[in-house]
Short mmCIF file of C-alpha atoms in Angstrom, two decimals:
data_model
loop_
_atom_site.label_atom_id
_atom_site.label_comp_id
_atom_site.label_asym_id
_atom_site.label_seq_id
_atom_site.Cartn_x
_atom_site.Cartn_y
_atom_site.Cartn_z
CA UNK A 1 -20.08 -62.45 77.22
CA UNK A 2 -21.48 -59.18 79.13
CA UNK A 3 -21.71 -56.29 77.09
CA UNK A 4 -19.24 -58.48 74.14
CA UNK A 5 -20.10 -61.06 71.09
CA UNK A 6 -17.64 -63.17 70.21
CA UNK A 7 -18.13 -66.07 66.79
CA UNK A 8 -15.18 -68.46 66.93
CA UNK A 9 -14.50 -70.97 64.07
CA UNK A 10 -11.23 -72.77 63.26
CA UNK A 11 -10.04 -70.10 60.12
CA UNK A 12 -11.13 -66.82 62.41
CA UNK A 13 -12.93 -65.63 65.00
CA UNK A 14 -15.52 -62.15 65.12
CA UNK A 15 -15.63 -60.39 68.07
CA UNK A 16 -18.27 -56.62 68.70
CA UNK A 17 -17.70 -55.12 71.25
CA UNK A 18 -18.35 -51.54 72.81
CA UNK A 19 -15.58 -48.64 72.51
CA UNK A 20 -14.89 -45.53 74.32
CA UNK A 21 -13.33 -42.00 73.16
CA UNK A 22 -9.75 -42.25 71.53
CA UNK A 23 -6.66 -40.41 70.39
CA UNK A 24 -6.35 -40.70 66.58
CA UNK A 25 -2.49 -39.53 67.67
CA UNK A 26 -2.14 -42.91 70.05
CA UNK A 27 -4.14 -45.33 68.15
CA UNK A 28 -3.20 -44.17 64.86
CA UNK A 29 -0.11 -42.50 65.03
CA UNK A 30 -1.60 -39.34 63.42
CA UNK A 31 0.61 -36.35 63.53
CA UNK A 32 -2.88 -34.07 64.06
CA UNK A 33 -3.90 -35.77 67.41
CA UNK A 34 -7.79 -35.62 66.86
CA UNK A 35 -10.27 -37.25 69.33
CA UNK A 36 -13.34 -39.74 68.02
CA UNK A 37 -16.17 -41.72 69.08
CA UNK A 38 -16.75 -39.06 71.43
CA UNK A 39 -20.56 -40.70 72.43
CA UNK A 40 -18.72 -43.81 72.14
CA UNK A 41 -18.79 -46.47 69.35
CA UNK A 42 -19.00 -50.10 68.20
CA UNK A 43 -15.51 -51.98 67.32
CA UNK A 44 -16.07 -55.06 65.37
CA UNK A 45 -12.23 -57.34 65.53
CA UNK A 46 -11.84 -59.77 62.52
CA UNK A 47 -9.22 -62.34 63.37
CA UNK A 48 -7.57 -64.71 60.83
CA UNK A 49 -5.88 -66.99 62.55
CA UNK A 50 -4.09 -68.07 58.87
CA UNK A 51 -3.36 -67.07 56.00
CA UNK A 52 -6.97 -66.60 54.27
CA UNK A 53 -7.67 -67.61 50.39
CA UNK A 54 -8.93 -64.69 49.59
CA UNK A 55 -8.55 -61.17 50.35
CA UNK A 56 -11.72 -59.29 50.57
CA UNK A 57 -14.84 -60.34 52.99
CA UNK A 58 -18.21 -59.02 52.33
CA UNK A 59 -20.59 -58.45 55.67
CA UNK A 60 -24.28 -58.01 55.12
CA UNK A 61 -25.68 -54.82 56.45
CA UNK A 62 -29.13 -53.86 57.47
CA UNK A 63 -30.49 -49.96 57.75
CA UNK A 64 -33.17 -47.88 57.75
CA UNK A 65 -33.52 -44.30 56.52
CA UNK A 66 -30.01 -43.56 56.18
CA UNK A 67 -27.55 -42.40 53.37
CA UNK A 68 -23.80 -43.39 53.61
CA UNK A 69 -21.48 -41.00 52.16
CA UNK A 70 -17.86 -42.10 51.39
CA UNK A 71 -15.16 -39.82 52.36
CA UNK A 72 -12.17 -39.01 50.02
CA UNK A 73 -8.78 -38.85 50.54
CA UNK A 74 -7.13 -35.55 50.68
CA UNK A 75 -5.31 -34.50 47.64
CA UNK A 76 -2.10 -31.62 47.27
CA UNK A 77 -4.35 -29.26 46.54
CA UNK A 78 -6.66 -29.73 49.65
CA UNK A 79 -3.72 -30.21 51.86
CA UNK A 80 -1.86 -26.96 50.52
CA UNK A 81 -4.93 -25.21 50.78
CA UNK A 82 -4.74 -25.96 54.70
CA UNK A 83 -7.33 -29.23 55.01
CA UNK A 84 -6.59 -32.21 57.06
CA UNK A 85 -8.31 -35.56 58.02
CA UNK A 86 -7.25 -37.69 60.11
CA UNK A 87 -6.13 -41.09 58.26
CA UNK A 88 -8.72 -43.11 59.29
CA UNK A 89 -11.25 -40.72 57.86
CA UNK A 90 -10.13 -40.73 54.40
CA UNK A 91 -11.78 -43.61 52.57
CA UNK A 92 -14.28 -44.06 55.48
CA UNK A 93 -18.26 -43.27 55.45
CA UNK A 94 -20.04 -40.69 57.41
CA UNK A 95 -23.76 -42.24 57.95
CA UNK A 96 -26.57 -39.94 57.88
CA UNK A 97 -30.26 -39.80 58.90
CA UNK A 98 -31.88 -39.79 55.31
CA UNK A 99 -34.77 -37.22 56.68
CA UNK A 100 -34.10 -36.98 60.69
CA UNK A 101 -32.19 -33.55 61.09
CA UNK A 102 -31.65 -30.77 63.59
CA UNK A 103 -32.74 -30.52 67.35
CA UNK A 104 -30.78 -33.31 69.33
CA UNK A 105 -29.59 -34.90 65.43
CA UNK A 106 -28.19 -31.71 64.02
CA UNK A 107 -26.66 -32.17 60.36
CA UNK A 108 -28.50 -34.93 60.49
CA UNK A 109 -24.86 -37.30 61.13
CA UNK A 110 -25.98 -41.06 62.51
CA UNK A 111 -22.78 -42.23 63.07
CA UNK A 112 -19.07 -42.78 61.73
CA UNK A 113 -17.47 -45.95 59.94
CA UNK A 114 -14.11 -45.23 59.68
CA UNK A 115 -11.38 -46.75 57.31
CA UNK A 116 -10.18 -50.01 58.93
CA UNK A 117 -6.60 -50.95 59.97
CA UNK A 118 -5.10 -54.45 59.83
CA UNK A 119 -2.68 -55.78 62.57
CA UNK A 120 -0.79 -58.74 62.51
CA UNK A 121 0.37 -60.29 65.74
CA UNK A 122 3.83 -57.83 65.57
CA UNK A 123 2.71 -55.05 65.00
CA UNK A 124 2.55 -54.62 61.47
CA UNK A 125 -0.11 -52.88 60.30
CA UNK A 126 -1.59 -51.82 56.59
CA UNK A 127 -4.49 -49.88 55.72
CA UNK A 128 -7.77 -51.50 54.19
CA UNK A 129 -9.68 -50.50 51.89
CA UNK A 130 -13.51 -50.29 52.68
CA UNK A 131 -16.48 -50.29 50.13
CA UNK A 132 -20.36 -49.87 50.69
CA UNK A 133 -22.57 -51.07 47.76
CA UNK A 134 -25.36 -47.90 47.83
CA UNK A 135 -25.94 -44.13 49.19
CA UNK A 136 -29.46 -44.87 50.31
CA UNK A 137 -30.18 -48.10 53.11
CA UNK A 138 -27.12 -50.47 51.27
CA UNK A 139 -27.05 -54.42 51.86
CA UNK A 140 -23.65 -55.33 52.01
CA UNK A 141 -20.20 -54.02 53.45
CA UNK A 142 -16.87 -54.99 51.85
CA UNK A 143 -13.16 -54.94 53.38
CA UNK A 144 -10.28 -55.49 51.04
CA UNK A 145 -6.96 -56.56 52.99
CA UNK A 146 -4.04 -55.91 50.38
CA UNK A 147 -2.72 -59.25 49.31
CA UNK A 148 1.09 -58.00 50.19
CA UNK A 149 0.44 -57.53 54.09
CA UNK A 150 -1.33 -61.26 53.83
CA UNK A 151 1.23 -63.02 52.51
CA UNK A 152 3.59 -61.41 54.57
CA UNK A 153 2.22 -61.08 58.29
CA UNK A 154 3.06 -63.18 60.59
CA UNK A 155 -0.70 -64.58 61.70
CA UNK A 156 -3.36 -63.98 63.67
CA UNK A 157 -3.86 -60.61 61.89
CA UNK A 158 -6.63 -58.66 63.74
CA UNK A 159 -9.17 -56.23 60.88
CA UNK A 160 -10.80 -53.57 62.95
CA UNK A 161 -13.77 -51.52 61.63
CA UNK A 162 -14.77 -49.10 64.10
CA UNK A 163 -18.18 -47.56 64.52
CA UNK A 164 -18.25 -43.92 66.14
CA UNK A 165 -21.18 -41.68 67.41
CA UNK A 166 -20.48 -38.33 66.92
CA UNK A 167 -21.85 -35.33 65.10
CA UNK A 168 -19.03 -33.00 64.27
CA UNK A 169 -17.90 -33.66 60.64
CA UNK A 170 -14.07 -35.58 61.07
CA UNK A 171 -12.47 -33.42 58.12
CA UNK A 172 -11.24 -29.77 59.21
CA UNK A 173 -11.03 -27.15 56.31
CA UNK A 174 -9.29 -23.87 56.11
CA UNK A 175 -11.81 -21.22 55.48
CA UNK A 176 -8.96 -18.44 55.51
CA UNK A 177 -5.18 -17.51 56.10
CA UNK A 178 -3.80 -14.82 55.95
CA UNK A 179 -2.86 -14.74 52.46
CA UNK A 180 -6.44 -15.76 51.25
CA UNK A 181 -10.06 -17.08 51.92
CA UNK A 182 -11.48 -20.44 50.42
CA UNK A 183 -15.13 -21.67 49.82
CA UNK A 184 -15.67 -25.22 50.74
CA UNK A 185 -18.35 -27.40 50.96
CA UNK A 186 -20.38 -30.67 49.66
CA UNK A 187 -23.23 -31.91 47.55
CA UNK A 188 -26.25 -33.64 48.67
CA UNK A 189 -28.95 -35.13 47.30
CA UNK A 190 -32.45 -33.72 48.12
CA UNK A 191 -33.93 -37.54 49.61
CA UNK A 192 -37.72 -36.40 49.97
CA UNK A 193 -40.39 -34.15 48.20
CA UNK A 194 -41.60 -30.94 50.07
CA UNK A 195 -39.00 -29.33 51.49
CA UNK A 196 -37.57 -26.22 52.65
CA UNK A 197 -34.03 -24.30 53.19
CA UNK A 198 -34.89 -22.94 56.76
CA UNK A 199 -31.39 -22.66 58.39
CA UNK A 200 -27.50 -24.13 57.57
CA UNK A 201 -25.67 -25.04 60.36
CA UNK A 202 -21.65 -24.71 60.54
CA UNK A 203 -19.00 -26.14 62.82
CA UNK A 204 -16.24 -23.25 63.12
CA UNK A 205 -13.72 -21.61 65.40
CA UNK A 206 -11.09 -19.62 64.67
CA UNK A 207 -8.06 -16.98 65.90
CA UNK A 208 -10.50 -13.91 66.28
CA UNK A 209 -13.96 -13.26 65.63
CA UNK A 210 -14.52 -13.12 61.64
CA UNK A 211 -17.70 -13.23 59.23
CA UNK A 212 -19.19 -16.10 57.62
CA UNK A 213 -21.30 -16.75 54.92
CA UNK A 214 -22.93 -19.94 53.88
CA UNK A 215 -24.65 -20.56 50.32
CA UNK A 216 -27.57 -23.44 48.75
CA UNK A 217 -26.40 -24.19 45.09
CA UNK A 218 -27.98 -26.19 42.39
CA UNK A 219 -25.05 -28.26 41.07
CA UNK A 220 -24.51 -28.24 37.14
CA UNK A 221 -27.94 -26.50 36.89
CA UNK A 222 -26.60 -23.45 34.71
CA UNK A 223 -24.41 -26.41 32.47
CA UNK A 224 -21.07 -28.65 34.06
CA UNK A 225 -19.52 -27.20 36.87
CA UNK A 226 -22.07 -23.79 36.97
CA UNK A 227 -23.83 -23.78 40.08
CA UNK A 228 -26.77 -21.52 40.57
CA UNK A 229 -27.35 -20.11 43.76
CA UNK A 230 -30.38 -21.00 45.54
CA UNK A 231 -29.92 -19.91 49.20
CA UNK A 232 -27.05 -17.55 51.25
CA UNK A 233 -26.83 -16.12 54.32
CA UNK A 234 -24.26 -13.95 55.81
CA UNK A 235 -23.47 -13.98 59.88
CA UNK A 236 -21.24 -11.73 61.44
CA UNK A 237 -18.75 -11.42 64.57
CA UNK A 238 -19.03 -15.56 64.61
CA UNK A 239 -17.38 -16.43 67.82
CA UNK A 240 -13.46 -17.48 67.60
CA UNK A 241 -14.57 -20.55 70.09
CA UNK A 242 -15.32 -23.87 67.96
CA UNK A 243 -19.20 -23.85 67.74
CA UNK A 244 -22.27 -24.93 66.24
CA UNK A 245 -23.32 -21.44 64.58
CA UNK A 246 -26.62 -21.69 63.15
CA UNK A 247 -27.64 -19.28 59.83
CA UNK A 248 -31.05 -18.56 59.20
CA UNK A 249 -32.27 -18.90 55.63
CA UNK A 250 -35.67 -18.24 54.13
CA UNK A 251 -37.49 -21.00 53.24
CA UNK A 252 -36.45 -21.68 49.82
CA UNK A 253 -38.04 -24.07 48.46
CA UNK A 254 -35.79 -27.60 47.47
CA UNK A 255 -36.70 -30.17 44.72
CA UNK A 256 -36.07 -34.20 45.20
CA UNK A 257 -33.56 -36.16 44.08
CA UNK A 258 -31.52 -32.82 42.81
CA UNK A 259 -28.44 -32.17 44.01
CA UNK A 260 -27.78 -29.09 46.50
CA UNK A 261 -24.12 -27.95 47.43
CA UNK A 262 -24.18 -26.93 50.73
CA UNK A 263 -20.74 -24.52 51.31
CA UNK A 264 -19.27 -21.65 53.18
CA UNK A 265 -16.48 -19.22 53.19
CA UNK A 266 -15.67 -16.20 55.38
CA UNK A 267 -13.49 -13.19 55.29
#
């Protein structure tokens, strides 16, 4: 059907199908209107026409070189500490070339699978849960409906996982206010033998031009929660546009399969 696949059998049909950019505000009903997908993306539709007998449906995936790393939800203490996400980040995984970074691929970031929503044919919706059985090239993708909305929509009921391209991470975090400064970041694994630190690069705006300064730390190599520093870099008068500012580190060596927090803070 064109540029469309469509599997139709009496219990459901399965429809892929190419997607443009969207308004997480509009499609979502986020308070923080946020924009996605914005190279595009990949919508796959699940339709149950009835009521199905179970709850969860497992899809087999193929990759290739690529880690998936599941998002978390935002707790009170990253919200009061100014983070947000939009909702169909948290829970979702950002896919990432397993040794394919900077240039054109930047951090690396393959593409998005964000959280999926079910619809039944009023308009009720519920969030699904979504679960990917490894970090490194999984084999199978699971959605979990909750059993409440299935007994209770009124059918078909429409499960949308979407597939974005884009490179900019989808959760914002405060680095500063004007009561205080934070240092946020995450932990990778080192995938491959023989590498080097040569440069961290940051996604960040802000009101005026400010100082930044990223870090490389071992996690949990000084004992639990001790994190020796490997790498840092300071950059200052970092533009207040949002932009990709790059900071040049100095080779430092990094060992595989240990796991490097990459974070920054600023002033």
């Amino acid at each position: 059907l064109g540029n469309r696949v469509e599997l139709d059998t009496p219990a459901a049909k399965l429809k892929a199908y190419p997607i443009g950019t969207r308004s997480t505000g509009e499609f979502y009903g986020d308070i923080k209107d946020d924009i996605q997908c914005e190279d595009g993306g990949l919508r796959f539709e699940l339709i149950l026409k009835k009521k199905p007998l179970i709850n969860s449906f497992t899809i087999p995936i193929k990759s290739k070189n690529l880690r998936f790393s599941k998002q978390p939800f935002l707790t009170q203490e990253d919200i009061d500490a100014g983070a947000s996400c939009p909702l169909n980040v948290e829970g979702s995984y950002a896919i990432y070339h397993a040794t394919k970074k900077n240039n054109q691929y930047m951090t690396g970031k393959a593409f998005h699978i964000y959280r999926p929503i079910a619809e039944d044919v009023l308009g009720n919706k519920a969030w699904c849960s979504l679960h990917i059985d490894g970090y490194l090239d999984p084999k199978n993708l699971t959605i979990t409906i909750p059993q409440q909305f299935l007994d209770e929509a009124t059918y078909p009921v429409t499960i949308d996982p979407d597939f974005g391209y884009t490179t900019i991470g989808s959760i914002e975090s405060a680095l500063a206010d004007k009561s205080d400064q934070y240092r946020v970041g995450s932990a990778w694994t080192m995938p491959a033998a023989g590498m080097v630190a040569n440069y961290i690069r940051a996604y960040i705006g802000g009101s005026e031009s400010f100082a930044c300064k990223v870090f490389i730390n071992q996690k949990d190599s000084g004992g639990e929660n001790i994190h020796g520093q490997i790498a840092t870099k300071e950059n200052l008068d970092c533009s207040l546009n949002l932009h990709w500012e790059e900071f040049t580190l100095s080779g430092e060596a990094l060992i595989q399969a240990v796991d490097y927090i990459l974070n920054i803070t600023t002033n």
